[in-house]
Amino acid sequence: MSAETSRPRRCRDMREVREAIDAIDRKLVALIDERLHYIDEAARIKPSRDTVRDEARVAEVVEKTRAEALRLGCDPLVVEAAFRALIEASIAHEFVAFDNRSRDSGR
């Protein structure tokens, strides 16, 4: 384990397990919100709709997150599946943001 992460304490019962998971979920939602801000920025900056989906970037993100999972001793299959779902949802969000930007600017 690195200094930036630590293994959580051992839980006594399911209530403690659920409370810990709920706290993590709240943090994940906040991080997704922050990530979506930058997805909106990408939609604002990209010059054309056909640049929204970038397969090389998808592969790069999957590779980096799998490597981080392995470094932390986390199941890379779970991490990859979660990130692929997040990436696809982010791309869909970016298409909507791009289309809204284009519609609002009269493109």
XYZ file of N, CA, C and O in Angstrom:
428
model
N 0.831 -1.192 0.000
C 0.000 0.000 0.000
C 0.866 1.243 0.000
O 1.871 1.318 0.668
N 0.435 2.224 -0.736
C 1.172 3.478 -0.776
C 0.694 4.384 0.352
O -0.306 4.121 0.999
N 1.398 5.482 0.539
C 1.030 6.435 1.583
C -0.303 7.111 1.267
O -1.005 7.543 2.166
N -0.662 7.178 -0.033
C -1.895 7.884 -0.402
C -3.150 7.048 -0.173
O -4.248 7.553 -0.194
N -2.999 5.747 0.015
C -4.147 4.903 0.298
C -3.842 4.052 1.508
O -2.701 3.753 1.807
N -4.889 3.651 2.181
C -4.712 2.740 3.305
C -5.880 1.771 3.297
O -6.967 2.099 2.842
N -5.622 0.608 3.809
C -6.688 -0.388 3.908
C -7.635 0.043 5.016
O -7.213 0.442 6.099
N -8.918 -0.023 4.760
C -9.895 0.350 5.785
C -9.892 -0.640 6.938
O -9.366 -1.737 6.835
N -10.504 -0.194 7.991
C -10.582 -1.043 9.179
C -11.497 -2.246 8.917
O -12.301 -2.232 7.996
N -11.375 -3.222 9.743
C -12.237 -4.397 9.672
C -13.593 -4.020 10.273
O -13.661 -3.451 11.370
N -14.663 -4.314 9.560
C -16.012 -3.961 10.018
C -16.579 -5.050 10.928
O -16.310 -6.237 10.734
N -17.360 -4.607 11.889
C -17.974 -5.545 12.834
C -19.264 -6.142 12.302
O -19.642 -7.245 12.679
N -19.973 -5.373 11.438
C -21.273 -5.846 10.955
C -21.597 -5.181 9.620
O -20.845 -4.322 9.137
N -22.712 -5.582 9.043
C -23.101 -5.063 7.727
C -23.431 -3.570 7.779
O -23.232 -2.866 6.790
N -23.896 -3.083 8.901
C -24.168 -1.646 9.009
C -22.884 -0.863 8.772
O -22.867 0.106 8.007
N -21.796 -1.275 9.389
C -20.511 -0.593 9.189
C -20.029 -0.729 7.746
O -19.500 0.227 7.180
N -20.208 -1.904 7.162
C -19.824 -2.102 5.763
C -20.591 -1.116 4.875
O -20.007 -0.414 4.041
N -21.895 -1.054 5.068
C -22.738 -0.187 4.226
C -22.429 1.293 4.447
O -22.424 2.071 3.495
N -22.180 1.678 5.677
C -21.818 3.076 5.953
C -20.511 3.444 5.244
O -20.393 4.523 4.671
N -19.548 2.534 5.281
C -18.258 2.793 4.614
C -18.440 2.885 3.101
O -17.898 3.784 2.453
N -19.224 1.965 2.545
C -19.475 1.993 1.095
C -20.226 3.261 0.715
O -19.897 3.906 -0.290
N -21.214 3.651 1.499
C -21.964 4.883 1.204
C -21.054 6.108 1.228
O -21.181 7.006 0.386
N -20.127 6.152 2.168
C -19.188 7.283 2.236
C -18.285 7.301 1.001
O -18.028 8.371 0.420
N -17.824 6.136 0.591
C -17.000 6.055 -0.625
C -17.815 6.478 -1.832
O -17.320 7.227 -2.694
N -19.059 6.035 -1.916
C -19.915 6.406 -3.052
C -20.106 7.917 -3.141
O -20.096 8.489 -4.237
N -20.264 8.581 -1.998
C -20.394 10.046 -2.018
C -19.136 10.687 -2.585
O -19.203 11.636 -3.371
N -17.969 10.161 -2.212
C -16.705 10.684 -2.752
C -16.603 10.422 -4.249
O -16.143 11.289 -5.013
N -17.030 9.239 -4.675
C -16.984 8.912 -6.106
C -17.888 9.854 -6.911
O -17.504 10.316 -7.985
N -19.074 10.135 -6.393
C -19.981 11.049 -7.095
C -19.358 12.434 -7.229
O -19.417 13.061 -8.288
N -18.724 12.908 -6.182
C -18.052 14.218 -6.237
C -16.934 14.198 -7.275
O -16.755 15.166 -8.029
N -16.187 13.116 -7.355
C -15.118 13.008 -8.352
C -15.678 12.914 -9.773
O -15.124 13.503 -10.707
N -16.786 12.208 -9.938
C -17.428 12.141 -11.262
C -17.922 13.520 -11.664
O -17.780 13.924 -12.826
N -18.490 14.264 -10.719
C -18.928 15.626 -11.008
C -17.748 16.473 -11.486
O -17.861 17.221 -12.474
N -16.618 16.353 -10.813
C -15.423 17.093 -11.214
C -14.957 16.638 -12.605
O -14.600 17.458 -13.458
N -14.970 15.341 -12.845
C -14.563 14.813 -14.150
C -15.472 15.352 -15.254
O -15.013 15.715 -16.332
N -16.790 15.393 -14.978
C -17.729 15.896 -15.989
C -17.509 17.369 -16.301
O -17.775 17.813 -17.427
N -17.015 18.125 -15.342
C -16.663 19.520 -15.621
C -15.626 19.560 -16.751
O -15.743 20.359 -17.683
N -14.624 18.686 -16.660
C -13.575 18.676 -17.681
C -14.060 18.068 -18.988
O -13.581 18.459 -20.063
N -15.048 17.194 -18.931
C -15.677 16.703 -20.157
C -16.388 17.865 -20.842
O -16.313 18.022 -22.068
N -17.071 18.699 -20.068
C -17.717 19.893 -20.628
C -16.680 20.845 -21.231
O -16.917 21.450 -22.284
N -15.551 20.971 -20.570
C -14.469 21.797 -21.114
C -13.983 21.238 -22.457
O -13.743 21.987 -23.397
N -13.839 19.923 -22.531
C -13.420 19.300 -23.789
C -14.432 19.588 -24.890
O -14.048 19.918 -26.019
N -15.716 19.491 -24.568
C -16.755 19.774 -25.563
C -16.692 21.228 -26.024
O -16.954 21.528 -27.197
N -16.318 22.113 -25.126
C -16.207 23.535 -25.476
C -14.992 23.785 -26.366
O -15.037 24.589 -27.297
N -13.913 23.060 -26.113
C -12.646 23.306 -26.803
C -12.536 22.576 -28.138
O -11.958 23.116 -29.095
N -13.067 21.370 -28.229
C -12.901 20.572 -29.451
C -13.552 21.269 -30.638
O -14.660 21.799 -30.534
N -12.864 21.237 -31.784
C -13.345 21.990 -32.939
C -14.493 21.334 -33.699
O -15.250 22.033 -34.385
N -14.637 20.011 -33.611
C -15.698 19.354 -34.371
C -16.220 18.132 -33.620
O -15.510 17.531 -32.801
N -17.466 17.773 -33.937
C -18.135 16.660 -33.266
C -17.387 15.344 -33.474
O -17.384 14.488 -32.601
N -16.753 15.182 -34.616
C -16.070 13.916 -34.888
C -14.800 13.739 -34.053
O -14.193 12.666 -34.086
N -14.426 14.735 -33.286
C -13.272 14.599 -32.386
C -13.686 14.221 -30.966
O -12.818 14.022 -30.110
N -14.999 14.105 -30.725
C -15.468 13.768 -29.374
C -14.987 12.375 -28.975
O -14.384 12.195 -27.924
N -15.228 11.383 -29.803
C -14.752 10.021 -29.495
C -13.326 9.890 -30.012
O -13.064 10.022 -31.182
N -12.420 9.611 -29.084
C -10.995 9.486 -29.407
C -10.532 8.119 -28.906
O -10.222 7.956 -27.726
N -10.518 7.150 -29.810
C -10.200 5.768 -29.407
C -8.801 5.641 -28.807
O -8.590 4.833 -27.902
N -7.859 6.427 -29.285
C -6.509 6.380 -28.706
C -6.548 6.839 -27.249
O -5.870 6.259 -26.387
N -7.324 7.863 -26.966
C -7.445 8.352 -25.589
C -8.164 7.328 -24.710
O -7.773 7.114 -23.555
N -9.192 6.675 -25.253
C -9.882 5.623 -24.501
C -8.875 4.540 -24.095
O -8.797 4.144 -22.937
N -8.090 4.093 -25.054
C -7.093 3.051 -24.775
C -6.076 3.521 -23.738
O -5.684 2.762 -22.847
N -5.664 4.776 -23.834
C -4.702 5.338 -22.890
C -5.267 5.354 -21.468
O -4.582 4.974 -20.511
N -6.512 5.794 -21.322
C -7.136 5.860 -19.998
C -7.286 4.453 -19.422
O -6.978 4.218 -18.239
N -7.726 3.512 -20.238
C -7.879 2.133 -19.761
C -6.525 1.576 -19.326
O -6.400 0.962 -18.257
N -5.497 1.805 -20.118
C -4.160 1.309 -19.788
C -3.665 1.918 -18.475
O -3.153 1.209 -17.598
N -3.813 3.230 -18.326
C -3.339 3.912 -17.116
C -4.097 3.452 -15.874
O -3.503 3.261 -14.807
N -5.408 3.286 -15.985
C -6.196 2.903 -14.817
C -5.956 1.442 -14.440
O -5.940 1.099 -13.259
N -5.738 0.577 -15.434
C -5.380 -0.819 -15.132
C -4.024 -0.860 -14.410
O -3.855 -1.600 -13.439
N -3.083 -0.077 -14.890
C -1.759 -0.045 -14.255
C -1.871 0.448 -12.815
O -1.216 -0.093 -11.913
N -2.692 1.453 -12.585
C -2.874 1.965 -11.221
C -3.542 0.916 -10.339
O -3.173 0.745 -9.174
N -4.500 0.194 -10.895
C -5.151 -0.881 -10.135
C -4.125 -1.934 -9.723
O -4.088 -2.356 -8.562
N -3.297 -2.327 -10.655
C -2.268 -3.322 -10.351
C -1.292 -2.807 -9.308
O -0.907 -3.538 -8.384
N -0.916 -1.541 -9.415
C 0.002 -0.942 -8.435
C -0.590 -0.989 -7.035
O 0.109 -1.234 -6.059
N -1.904 -0.783 -6.947
C -2.571 -0.764 -5.647
C -2.985 -2.149 -5.167
O -3.465 -2.292 -4.035
N -2.827 -3.163 -6.011
C -3.277 -4.493 -5.636
C -4.776 -4.664 -5.757
O -5.379 -5.509 -5.099
N -5.365 -3.881 -6.614
C -6.809 -3.893 -6.842
C -7.105 -4.736 -8.085
O -6.270 -4.824 -8.991
N -8.273 -5.325 -8.154
C -8.643 -6.174 -9.285
C -8.717 -5.341 -10.568
O -9.604 -4.506 -10.720
N -7.794 -5.543 -11.510
C -7.777 -4.731 -12.723
C -8.987 -4.975 -13.621
O -9.375 -4.080 -14.385
N -9.605 -6.136 -13.540
C -10.801 -6.399 -14.352
C -11.974 -5.541 -13.890
O -12.728 -5.005 -14.710
N -12.117 -5.412 -12.588
C -13.191 -4.567 -12.040
C -12.926 -3.110 -12.407
O -13.821 -2.390 -12.858
N -11.688 -2.665 -12.240
C -11.337 -1.280 -12.547
C -11.545 -0.998 -14.030
O -12.126 0.027 -14.400
N -11.099 -1.898 -14.885
C -11.286 -1.681 -16.326
C -12.762 -1.616 -16.688
O -13.176 -0.729 -17.440
N -13.564 -2.527 -16.164
C -15.000 -2.511 -16.465
C -15.642 -1.201 -16.000
O -16.440 -0.593 -16.724
N -15.285 -0.758 -14.789
C -15.845 0.487 -14.265
C -15.424 1.676 -15.123
O -16.246 2.548 -15.450
N -14.160 1.722 -15.503
C -13.687 2.846 -16.300
C -14.238 2.819 -17.716
O -14.525 3.873 -18.288
N -14.397 1.645 -18.296
C -15.002 1.597 -19.632
C -16.434 2.131 -19.587
O -16.856 2.875 -20.474
N -17.183 1.781 -18.542
C -18.542 2.316 -18.391
C -18.505 3.823 -18.182
O -19.300 4.569 -18.784
N -17.586 4.304 -17.343
C -17.446 5.739 -17.100
C -17.046 6.482 -18.378
O -17.584 7.551 -18.680
N -16.129 5.905 -19.128
C -15.681 6.531 -20.375
C -16.846 6.636 -21.364
O -17.061 7.693 -21.975
N -17.599 5.559 -21.532
C -18.725 5.588 -22.475
C -19.778 6.608 -22.049
O -20.313 7.350 -22.885
N -20.083 6.655 -20.747
C -21.039 7.646 -20.252
C -20.495 9.058 -20.441
O -21.249 9.989 -20.793
N -19.195 9.230 -20.258
C -18.569 10.542 -20.440
C -18.607 10.973 -21.898
O -18.853 12.150 -22.205
N -18.370 10.043 -22.796
C -18.438 10.356 -24.230
C -19.860 10.748 -24.615
O -20.071 11.735 -25.332
N -20.846 10.017 -24.118
C -22.248 10.366 -24.394
C -22.556 11.759 -23.855
O -23.214 12.570 -24.534
N -22.080 12.060 -22.655
C -22.270 13.386 -22.062
C -21.601 14.460 -22.930
O -22.175 15.526 -23.164
N -20.409 14.161 -23.404
C -19.686 15.131 -24.224
C -20.397 15.388 -25.553
O -20.433 16.529 -26.022
N -20.967 14.364 -26.156
C -21.741 14.574 -27.392
C -22.903 15.528 -27.134
O -23.152 16.442 -27.920
N -23.610 15.330 -26.027
C -24.727 16.221 -25.689
C -24.219 17.643 -25.459
O -24.786 18.609 -25.981
N -23.150 17.779 -24.703
C -22.589 19.111 -24.438
C -22.119 19.767 -25.726
O -22.346 20.966 -25.938
N -21.474 19.003 -26.594
C -21.003 19.553 -27.863
C -22.187 20.003 -28.715
O -22.172 21.103 -29.276
N -23.207 19.155 -28.807
C -24.382 19.500 -29.610
C -25.097 20.723 -29.048
O -25.545 21.589 -29.814
N -25.191 20.833 -27.729
C -25.808 22.013 -27.114
C -24.991 23.263 -27.405
O -25.549 24.316 -27.706
N -23.680 23.136 -27.323
C -22.801 24.270 -27.622
C -22.974 24.691 -29.079
O -23.109 25.880 -29.384
N -22.997 23.726 -29.971
C -23.150 24.033 -31.401
C -24.495 24.674 -31.692
O -24.583 25.622 -32.458
N -25.550 24.145 -31.058
C -26.881 24.705 -31.256
C -26.960 26.124 -30.716
O -27.484 27.030 -31.360
N -26.366 26.352 -29.537
C -26.413 27.672 -28.917
C -25.585 28.698 -29.688
O -25.894 29.886 -29.682
N -24.517 28.235 -30.354
C -23.671 29.175 -31.098
C -24.076 29.285 -32.563
O -23.460 30.007 -33.319
N -25.107 28.490 -32.954
C -25.598 28.575 -34.326
C -24.747 27.838 -35.332
O -24.825 28.111 -36.531
N -23.910 26.905 -34.900
C -23.065 26.134 -35.818
C -23.847 25.137 -36.601
O -24.721 24.488 -36.247
